[in-house]
Structure formats: structure tokens, C-alpha cells
Amino acid sequence: MVRRIEGLLLVLILVPDIYIWLHYYRTRYLHNRMVRWLWWLPCVVMVVYTLSLGTIRDFAPANLTWINTYLCLFGLFIFPKALFAVCSGLGSAVRALFHLRYNYGHRVGLVMGGIGVAAYIYGLTFGVSSVVVKRADLSFRDLPEEFDGYRIVQISDLHVGTFDGWRRRILRAEIDSVRSQKDVDLVCFTGDIQNMRPEEVEKMMPELRRLPKMYSVLGNHDYAQYVKSTPAVARGMRQKLIALESQLGHVLLNSHIPVHRVFKDGRRSKTVIWLAGEENDGLPPFPSRANLKRTLRGIPDSAFVVMLQHDPSAWRRDILPHSKVQLTLSGHTHGGQMQVLGFRVTELIQQEDLGLYQDHGRYLYVNAGLGGFVPFRFNMPCEITVITLHRTK
């Protein structure tokens, strides 16, 4: 993780400190050796910390406390100084251009830095523990009549390794929210149950077993590609994860199953819909293991199909043009875990990044997830989705 953007991180650490030192501290405190040491000490610590994390071959350390501490320090100290430096630099340019007496960028930078610290603290605490239940009512002409009113609960992107320690209570509260949904016919999980290793899932099984039986697929984090290992070790890690996840329900690996509706009186529907699940279908650097033909082989052409696919980019790239799947459920994006004035960074790289999308009567729903590798969310709460299917009259 750090290794991939080590150069950018070092720039963000060093440049603001150099700018502030040259424009403020050097002229006022040059004679005071203690002040000079105190100013540069955090910068030196963060540079050494960054270089140390950059030596790790895996995506992140096995003990996530190291990366979480780093991100916390970065958000509380480095990012605010970077905001101040940018605002101050722009203020200097405006002052020179309009011959102003004062650089108002200083004040703006102080305010923006303070807002940045407050937003980061909020995102680490209240933001990451907030859960919303979103509801969608979708109508289809070819939905079997017996499935009118059929309710599907979708959850996604648990990343249970992030909930180790004091955050376990957040996972417990999220599972309680899933369990509290009434009159549910089907629970679907659309991938990324772990961060990097199946041991994370194994450790959280006492909590995860409280979930209703769910049908799931694998996400990009579930293929052990974030741990540098031999193919044999990676294969063993995937098999271990699938075995653990199978204890929670049914894992679909480029496969499908027929689904009957079970009514309150115990009757089973005479008709079925089909639940299909592809393996992850991502663009580089994400794994691409999906096989749409194999996933749908044997399903009647006239059938109603719900597809589970972790990566929503597969919907327009492959599922829409090469199948008749009526409803696709995805996750992966987390909604960017942050939204400011309606803008999400994931919108820049993903055409369908959050919520409901429709194309000629066929739907995609992208769930914001219940977790994330980085325990931070701002204006993007964790999500449980309740989808009700209706037959068009």
C-alpha cells in the first residue's frame, strides 16, 4: 500500500514543512535550536516511518496497527499542514497579483487545516460506525408472479480484519442491523470478506456466525493477491477462505442455483428464479477470474436471474452485452468512503460507483459496503440494502 505511493507520500510530508519553515519559522526562530529540533522531529519520524513501511513486500503489514497508526498520524498532522501550505501559497500569489497588504491565504489555510483535522477525527469514529438501510423497489415484466414482493438483503465489503480490537463492537452492531431486517427472503454478500488473509475471517467467526445464511461471491481482496507468496500458498489461502465462508452459507464460484420462494405458511413456490455468482471480474490490477458463460450455463433463456458480481465495472463491460441477466448486485467501490458536496473520487474511475443504475429495464445496484481496509468514512455511511422485487402488472 505505502510502497506503491511512497514517493507521493514523501512529497506530502516534506514539501509543506519546507514551505512553512522557509516562510515562517526560519525568520522567527532561527536562533532557537530547540524550536528547530521540535519543528523537524515529526517530519523526520514520518519520513522514517514511511520508508520503513515501504520495505514491506505485502500490501500492508500483517499487524494492521502499524498502518492504521501511520494513517492516523498522516491525517492529523501531515494533511492539515499540506492544506495550509497550499492555501498560503495561493494566497501569496493572489496578494502579489492584486497588490494586497495581507496574505489572506494564511487564515484560510488555518481554517481549512482545522476543518481537515475535525473531519478526519469524525471519519475515524462516528463516520466509520454509521450504518444506513437503503431500500429499492424494482419492477420487472418477466419476474414470476409468485416472487412479487420478494425481498433481498444485500451486504458487501465487510473487510473484517479492520474490525479487530475496539472496532469489533462496530461489526457486532452491523450484524445486528442485518438481523433486524424483517420478512427477508434472501441474503446476498457481494465480496471482500477479508483484507488480506483468511486468519482475519477465522478470528471473527464468532461474530460472523450470527449473520443469517447468505449466498456470496469473492471480491478482489479474497484472492490473497495482497500477500506476496508462491502460487501454492496463495491457492491454499483461497481454499481456506472459501471453506470458512462456506460455513456462513453458500459460496458461488462461477456457478448458479435455483431459488424457490418459501412462504410464511411453509409452502414453496412452484416456480423459481436463479441466483448466479461470478468470481471477481476486475480490470488490472484487480483479479479477473469471471466466466460468464460457465456461470449461466444451464439456466433457461426465459429465466429470471439475479447476478452477484463484486466489481460493478463488469456490468456494462460484460454482463449487459453478453447475457439477459435482469438484476446485478455489486460492491467494491465503498462509494469512495468519502463524499464532499456530492462528489466522490470513485466517480472519476468508475461509471457506476454507487447506488441504482438502469439500462433498458435491467438493473445494477452498487452497495457502499459495511467496512473498508482503511477505517475511515466521511459522509458515506456503511450500507445495508433491502431490494424488493415486483412484477409489472
Coordinates of C-alpha atoms in Angstrom, one line a residue:
M1 CA 0.0 0.0 0.0
V2 CA 2.6 2.5 1.1
R3 CA 5.2 1.1 -1.2
R4 CA 3.0 1.9 -4.3
I5 CA 2.8 5.6 -3.5
E6 CA 5.9 6.1 -1.4
G7 CA 7.2 9.0 -3.5
L8 CA 3.9 10.9 -3.3
L9 CA 3.7 10.4 0.5
L10 CA 7.3 11.7 1.0
V11 CA 6.5 14.8 -1.1
L12 CA 3.4 15.5 1.0
I13 CA 5.4 15.1 4.2
L14 CA 8.4 17.2 3.2
V15 CA 7.2 20.0 0.9
P16 CA 4.7 21.6 3.4
D17 CA 7.3 21.5 6.2
I18 CA 9.9 23.1 4.0
Y19 CA 7.5 25.7 2.8
I20 CA 6.3 26.6 6.3
W21 CA 9.9 26.6 7.6
L22 CA 11.2 29.0 4.9
H23 CA 8.3 31.4 5.2
Y24 CA 7.7 31.5 8.9
Y25 CA 10.0 29.5 11.3
R26 CA 13.3 30.3 9.7
T27 CA 12.9 34.1 10.1
R28 CA 11.4 34.0 13.6
Y29 CA 13.0 31.1 15.4
L30 CA 16.3 30.5 13.6
H31 CA 18.3 31.4 16.7
N32 CA 16.4 28.8 18.9
R33 CA 17.9 25.4 18.4
M34 CA 15.2 23.7 20.5
V35 CA 12.4 25.1 18.3
R36 CA 14.3 23.9 15.2
W37 CA 14.5 20.4 16.6
L38 CA 10.9 20.3 17.7
W39 CA 9.8 21.5 14.2
W40 CA 11.7 19.0 12.2
L41 CA 11.3 16.0 14.6
P42 CA 7.8 15.0 13.5
C43 CA 8.8 15.3 9.8
V44 CA 11.8 13.0 10.4
V45 CA 9.7 10.5 12.2
M46 CA 7.1 10.4 9.4
V47 CA 9.8 10.1 6.7
V48 CA 11.4 7.1 8.6
Y49 CA 8.0 5.6 9.2
T50 CA 7.1 5.9 5.5
L51 CA 10.4 4.4 4.4
S52 CA 10.0 1.5 6.8
L53 CA 6.5 0.7 5.6
G54 CA 7.8 0.9 2.1
T55 CA 10.2 -2.0 2.7
I56 CA 7.2 -4.3 3.3
R57 CA 6.6 -6.5 0.2
D58 CA 2.9 -7.2 1.1
F59 CA 0.2 -4.7 0.5
A60 CA 0.2 -3.9 4.3
P61 CA 1.8 -5.2 7.5
A62 CA 0.3 -8.4 9.0
N63 CA -0.4 -6.3 12.1
L64 CA -2.7 -3.6 10.8
T65 CA -2.0 -1.4 13.9
W66 CA 1.2 -0.2 12.2
I67 CA -0.6 1.1 9.0
N68 CA -3.6 2.4 11.0
T69 CA -1.3 4.4 13.3
Y70 CA 0.5 5.7 10.2
L71 CA -2.7 6.8 8.6
C72 CA -3.9 8.4 11.8
L73 CA -0.7 10.5 12.1
F74 CA -0.8 11.4 8.5
G75 CA -4.4 12.6 8.7
L76 CA -3.9 14.5 11.9
F77 CA -0.6 16.2 11.2
I78 CA 0.6 15.9 7.6
F79 CA -2.6 16.5 5.7
P80 CA -3.6 19.7 7.6
K81 CA -0.1 21.2 7.1
A82 CA -0.4 20.4 3.4
L83 CA -3.8 22.2 3.2
F84 CA -2.3 25.2 5.0
A85 CA 0.7 25.3 2.6
V86 CA -1.5 25.1 -0.5
C87 CA -3.8 27.9 0.8
S88 CA -0.9 30.0 1.9
G89 CA 0.9 29.6 -1.4
L90 CA -2.3 30.5 -3.4
G91 CA -2.8 33.5 -1.0
S92 CA 0.8 34.7 -1.8
A93 CA 0.0 34.6 -5.5
V94 CA -3.2 36.5 -5.1
R95 CA -1.5 39.1 -2.9
A96 CA 1.2 39.7 -5.5
L97 CA -1.3 39.8 -8.3
F98 CA -3.7 42.3 -6.7
H99 CA -1.1 44.1 -4.6
L100 CA -2.8 43.3 -1.4
R101 CA -1.4 44.2 2.0
Y102 CA -2.1 40.9 3.6
N103 CA -1.9 37.2 2.6
Y104 CA -5.4 36.0 3.4
G105 CA -4.4 32.5 2.5
H106 CA -2.9 32.2 5.9
R107 CA -6.2 32.5 7.6
V108 CA -8.0 30.3 5.1
G109 CA -5.2 27.7 5.5
L110 CA -5.6 27.7 9.3
V111 CA -9.4 27.2 8.9
M112 CA -9.0 24.5 6.3
G113 CA -6.4 22.7 8.4
G114 CA -8.7 22.8 11.4
I115 CA -11.6 21.5 9.3
G116 CA -9.4 18.8 7.9
V117 CA -8.5 17.6 11.4
A118 CA -12.1 17.7 12.6
A119 CA -13.3 15.8 9.6
Y120 CA -10.6 13.2 10.0
I121 CA -11.4 12.6 13.6
Y122 CA -15.1 12.3 12.7
G123 CA -14.4 9.9 9.9
L124 CA -12.3 7.6 12.2
T125 CA -15.0 7.5 14.9
F126 CA -18.6 8.4 14.1
G127 CA -18.3 8.1 10.3
V128 CA -16.9 4.6 10.3
S129 CA -19.6 3.3 12.7
S130 CA -22.6 4.9 11.0
V131 CA -24.9 2.4 9.2
V132 CA -27.9 3.2 6.9
V133 CA -30.5 0.9 5.5
K134 CA -31.4 1.8 1.9
R135 CA -34.4 0.4 0.1
A136 CA -35.1 -0.1 -3.6
D137 CA -38.3 -1.3 -5.2
L138 CA -37.6 -2.7 -8.7
S139 CA -40.3 -3.9 -11.2
F140 CA -39.8 -6.5 -13.9
R141 CA -42.1 -7.8 -16.6
D142 CA -40.6 -11.3 -16.5
L143 CA -40.5 -11.8 -12.8
P144 CA -42.5 -14.9 -11.8
E145 CA -45.8 -14.0 -10.2
E146 CA -45.0 -16.0 -7.1
F147 CA -42.0 -13.8 -6.5
D148 CA -43.9 -10.5 -6.5
G149 CA -42.8 -8.8 -3.2
Y150 CA -39.7 -11.0 -2.9
R151 CA -37.1 -9.2 -0.6
I152 CA -33.4 -9.5 -1.0
V153 CA -30.9 -8.1 1.6
Q154 CA -27.5 -7.2 0.1
I155 CA -24.4 -6.6 2.2
S156 CA -20.9 -6.2 0.8
D157 CA -17.2 -5.5 1.6
L158 CA -17.0 -6.4 5.3
H159 CA -13.2 -6.4 5.4
V160 CA -13.4 -8.0 8.9
G161 CA -9.7 -7.6 9.6
T162 CA -10.3 -3.9 10.1
F163 CA -12.7 -4.6 13.0
D164 CA -10.1 -6.3 15.2
G165 CA -9.8 -4.7 18.6
W166 CA -12.1 -2.0 19.8
R167 CA -13.9 -1.8 16.4
R168 CA -15.3 -5.3 16.9
R169 CA -18.4 -3.6 18.5
I170 CA -19.0 -1.9 15.2
L171 CA -19.1 -5.2 13.4
R172 CA -21.4 -6.6 16.0
A173 CA -23.8 -3.6 15.6
E174 CA -23.7 -4.0 11.8
I175 CA -24.6 -7.7 12.1
D176 CA -27.4 -6.7 14.5
S177 CA -28.7 -4.3 11.8
V178 CA -28.7 -7.1 9.2
R179 CA -30.5 -9.5 11.6
S180 CA -33.2 -6.8 12.4
Q181 CA -34.5 -6.7 8.8
K182 CA -37.9 -8.3 8.7
D183 CA -39.6 -10.6 6.1
V184 CA -36.3 -11.3 4.3
D185 CA -36.3 -14.0 1.6
L186 CA -32.6 -14.0 0.6
V187 CA -29.4 -12.5 2.0
C188 CA -26.6 -11.9 -0.5
F189 CA -23.0 -10.9 0.1
T190 CA -21.0 -9.4 -2.8
G191 CA -17.4 -10.0 -1.8
D192 CA -14.4 -8.8 0.1
I193 CA -14.9 -10.5 3.5
Q194 CA -11.2 -10.2 4.3
N195 CA -8.5 -7.6 3.9
M196 CA -5.5 -9.9 3.1
R197 CA -5.6 -13.2 5.0
P198 CA -8.2 -15.8 5.9
E199 CA -7.0 -15.7 9.5
E200 CA -8.9 -12.4 9.8
V201 CA -12.1 -14.2 9.0
E202 CA -11.3 -17.1 11.2
K203 CA -10.8 -14.8 14.2
M204 CA -14.2 -13.1 13.6
M205 CA -16.2 -16.2 13.0
P206 CA -18.0 -16.0 16.4
E207 CA -19.5 -12.7 15.2
L208 CA -20.0 -13.7 11.6
R209 CA -21.9 -16.9 12.5
R210 CA -24.6 -14.6 13.8
L211 CA -25.4 -13.5 10.3
P212 CA -28.4 -15.1 8.5
K213 CA -27.5 -17.8 6.0
M214 CA -26.1 -15.9 3.0
Y215 CA -25.1 -16.5 -0.6
S216 CA -21.8 -14.9 -1.5
V217 CA -19.1 -14.4 -4.1
L218 CA -15.4 -13.5 -3.8
G219 CA -14.1 -10.0 -4.1
N220 CA -10.6 -8.8 -5.2
H221 CA -9.3 -8.9 -1.5
D222 CA -10.4 -12.5 -1.2
Y223 CA -7.8 -13.9 -3.6
A224 CA -4.7 -13.5 -1.4
Q225 CA -3.1 -11.2 -4.0
Y226 CA -2.2 -8.6 -1.4
V227 CA 0.2 -11.0 0.2
K228 CA 3.5 -11.9 -1.6
S229 CA 3.6 -15.7 -1.7
T230 CA 4.0 -18.7 -4.0
P231 CA 1.1 -19.8 -6.2
A232 CA 0.7 -22.9 -3.9
V233 CA 0.5 -20.8 -0.8
A234 CA -2.0 -18.3 -2.4
R235 CA -4.1 -21.2 -3.6
G236 CA -4.2 -22.7 -0.1
M237 CA -5.2 -19.3 1.4
R238 CA -8.1 -19.0 -1.1
Q239 CA -9.3 -22.5 -0.3
K240 CA -9.1 -21.8 3.4
L241 CA -11.2 -18.6 2.9
I242 CA -13.8 -20.4 0.8
A243 CA -14.1 -23.2 3.5
L244 CA -14.6 -20.6 6.2
E245 CA -17.1 -18.6 4.1
S246 CA -19.0 -21.7 3.3
Q247 CA -19.8 -22.1 6.9
L248 CA -21.8 -18.9 6.6
G249 CA -23.9 -20.1 3.7
H250 CA -23.2 -20.9 0.0
V251 CA -20.2 -19.5 -2.0
L252 CA -20.9 -19.2 -5.7
L253 CA -17.8 -19.6 -7.9
N254 CA -18.9 -19.0 -11.5
S255 CA -22.0 -21.1 -10.7
H256 CA -25.7 -20.8 -10.1
I257 CA -28.5 -22.3 -8.1
P258 CA -32.3 -22.3 -8.5
V259 CA -34.1 -20.4 -5.7
H260 CA -37.7 -21.2 -4.5
R261 CA -39.7 -18.8 -2.5
V262 CA -40.7 -20.1 0.9
F263 CA -43.9 -18.5 2.1
K264 CA -44.8 -17.9 5.8
D265 CA -47.0 -20.9 5.9
G266 CA -44.1 -23.1 4.8
R267 CA -45.2 -23.5 1.2
R268 CA -42.6 -23.5 -1.5
S269 CA -43.2 -21.7 -4.8
K270 CA -43.7 -23.9 -7.9
T271 CA -41.6 -21.5 -10.0
V272 CA -38.0 -20.5 -9.4
I273 CA -35.6 -17.6 -10.0
W274 CA -31.9 -18.2 -10.5
L275 CA -29.1 -16.9 -8.3
A276 CA -25.8 -16.7 -10.2
G277 CA -22.5 -15.7 -8.8
E278 CA -19.4 -14.8 -10.8
E279 CA -15.9 -14.7 -9.4
N280 CA -14.3 -11.3 -9.5
D281 CA -14.2 -9.6 -12.9
G282 CA -11.9 -6.6 -12.5
L283 CA -9.7 -4.6 -14.7
P284 CA -5.9 -4.6 -13.8
P285 CA -4.6 -4.5 -11.1
F286 CA -7.7 -6.4 -9.8
P287 CA -8.1 -10.2 -10.4
S288 CA -10.2 -11.3 -13.4
R289 CA -11.5 -14.8 -12.8
A290 CA -15.1 -14.5 -14.0
N291 CA -16.5 -16.8 -16.6
L292 CA -20.0 -15.6 -17.6
K293 CA -20.7 -18.5 -19.9
R294 CA -19.9 -21.1 -17.3
T295 CA -21.8 -19.1 -14.6
L296 CA -25.0 -19.1 -16.7
R297 CA -24.7 -22.4 -18.5
G298 CA -27.8 -24.5 -18.0
I299 CA -30.1 -21.6 -17.0
P300 CA -33.2 -21.4 -19.3
D301 CA -33.2 -18.4 -21.6
S302 CA -36.6 -17.2 -20.2
A303 CA -35.5 -17.4 -16.6
F304 CA -35.3 -14.5 -14.2
V305 CA -31.6 -14.2 -13.0
V306 CA -30.1 -12.3 -10.1
M307 CA -26.3 -12.0 -10.6
L308 CA -23.8 -11.4 -7.8
Q309 CA -20.6 -9.8 -9.1
H310 CA -18.2 -7.9 -6.8
D311 CA -16.9 -5.5 -9.4
P312 CA -19.6 -3.2 -10.9
S313 CA -17.5 -2.4 -14.0
A314 CA -18.3 -5.9 -15.2
W315 CA -22.0 -5.0 -15.6
R316 CA -21.6 -2.7 -18.6
R317 CA -18.4 -4.4 -19.9
D318 CA -19.7 -8.0 -20.0
I319 CA -23.0 -8.7 -18.3
L320 CA -25.2 -6.3 -20.2
P321 CA -23.9 -7.1 -23.7
H322 CA -23.5 -10.9 -23.3
S323 CA -26.4 -12.0 -21.1
K324 CA -30.0 -11.4 -20.3
V325 CA -29.4 -11.0 -16.5
Q326 CA -32.1 -8.8 -15.1
L327 CA -30.6 -7.7 -11.8
T328 CA -26.9 -7.5 -10.8
L329 CA -25.7 -6.8 -7.3
S330 CA -22.1 -5.4 -6.8
G331 CA -19.9 -3.7 -4.2
H332 CA -16.2 -3.0 -4.4
T333 CA -16.2 0.8 -4.6
H334 CA -17.3 1.6 -1.0
G335 CA -18.6 4.8 -2.5
G336 CA -15.1 6.1 -2.1
Q337 CA -15.7 6.1 1.7
M338 CA -16.0 9.8 1.4
Q339 CA -18.3 12.3 -0.3
V340 CA -17.9 16.1 -0.3
L341 CA -20.6 18.3 -1.8
G342 CA -22.0 15.3 -3.7
F343 CA -18.6 14.4 -5.2
R344 CA -17.0 11.0 -4.8
V345 CA -13.5 10.2 -6.1
T346 CA -14.7 6.8 -7.3
E347 CA -16.8 8.7 -9.9
L348 CA -13.6 9.5 -11.7
I349 CA -12.7 5.9 -12.3
Q350 CA -16.0 4.0 -12.2
Q351 CA -19.0 4.8 -14.4
E352 CA -21.4 3.1 -12.0
D353 CA -19.9 3.6 -8.5
L354 CA -22.8 3.8 -6.0
G355 CA -26.5 3.1 -5.9
L356 CA -29.0 2.1 -8.5
Y357 CA -28.5 2.1 -12.3
Q358 CA -30.9 1.1 -15.1
D359 CA -30.4 0.2 -18.7
H360 CA -33.5 -0.8 -20.7
G361 CA -35.2 -2.4 -17.8
R362 CA -32.1 -4.2 -16.4
Y363 CA -30.7 -3.0 -13.1
L364 CA -27.4 -2.8 -11.3
Y365 CA -27.2 -1.9 -7.6
V366 CA -23.8 -0.9 -6.2
N367 CA -23.6 -1.2 -2.4
A368 CA -21.4 1.1 -0.3
G369 CA -20.2 -1.8 1.9
L370 CA -20.0 -2.4 5.6
G371 CA -16.3 -1.9 6.1
G372 CA -13.1 -1.0 4.4
F373 CA -9.4 -1.6 4.5
V374 CA -8.9 1.9 5.9
P375 CA -11.2 2.5 8.9
F376 CA -12.5 5.9 7.7
R377 CA -15.7 7.2 6.3
F378 CA -17.0 10.7 5.8
N379 CA -20.5 11.4 4.6
M380 CA -20.5 7.9 3.2
P381 CA -22.1 5.6 5.9
C382 CA -21.9 1.8 5.8
E383 CA -24.8 0.3 3.9
I384 CA -27.4 -2.5 4.1
T385 CA -29.6 -2.6 1.1
V386 CA -33.1 -4.1 1.0
I387 CA -34.3 -4.7 -2.5
T388 CA -37.9 -5.7 -3.1
L389 CA -38.8 -7.3 -6.5
H390 CA -42.2 -6.5 -8.1
R391 CA -43.9 -8.0 -11.1
T392 CA -45.1 -5.3 -13.5
K393 CA -48.8 -5.6 -13.7

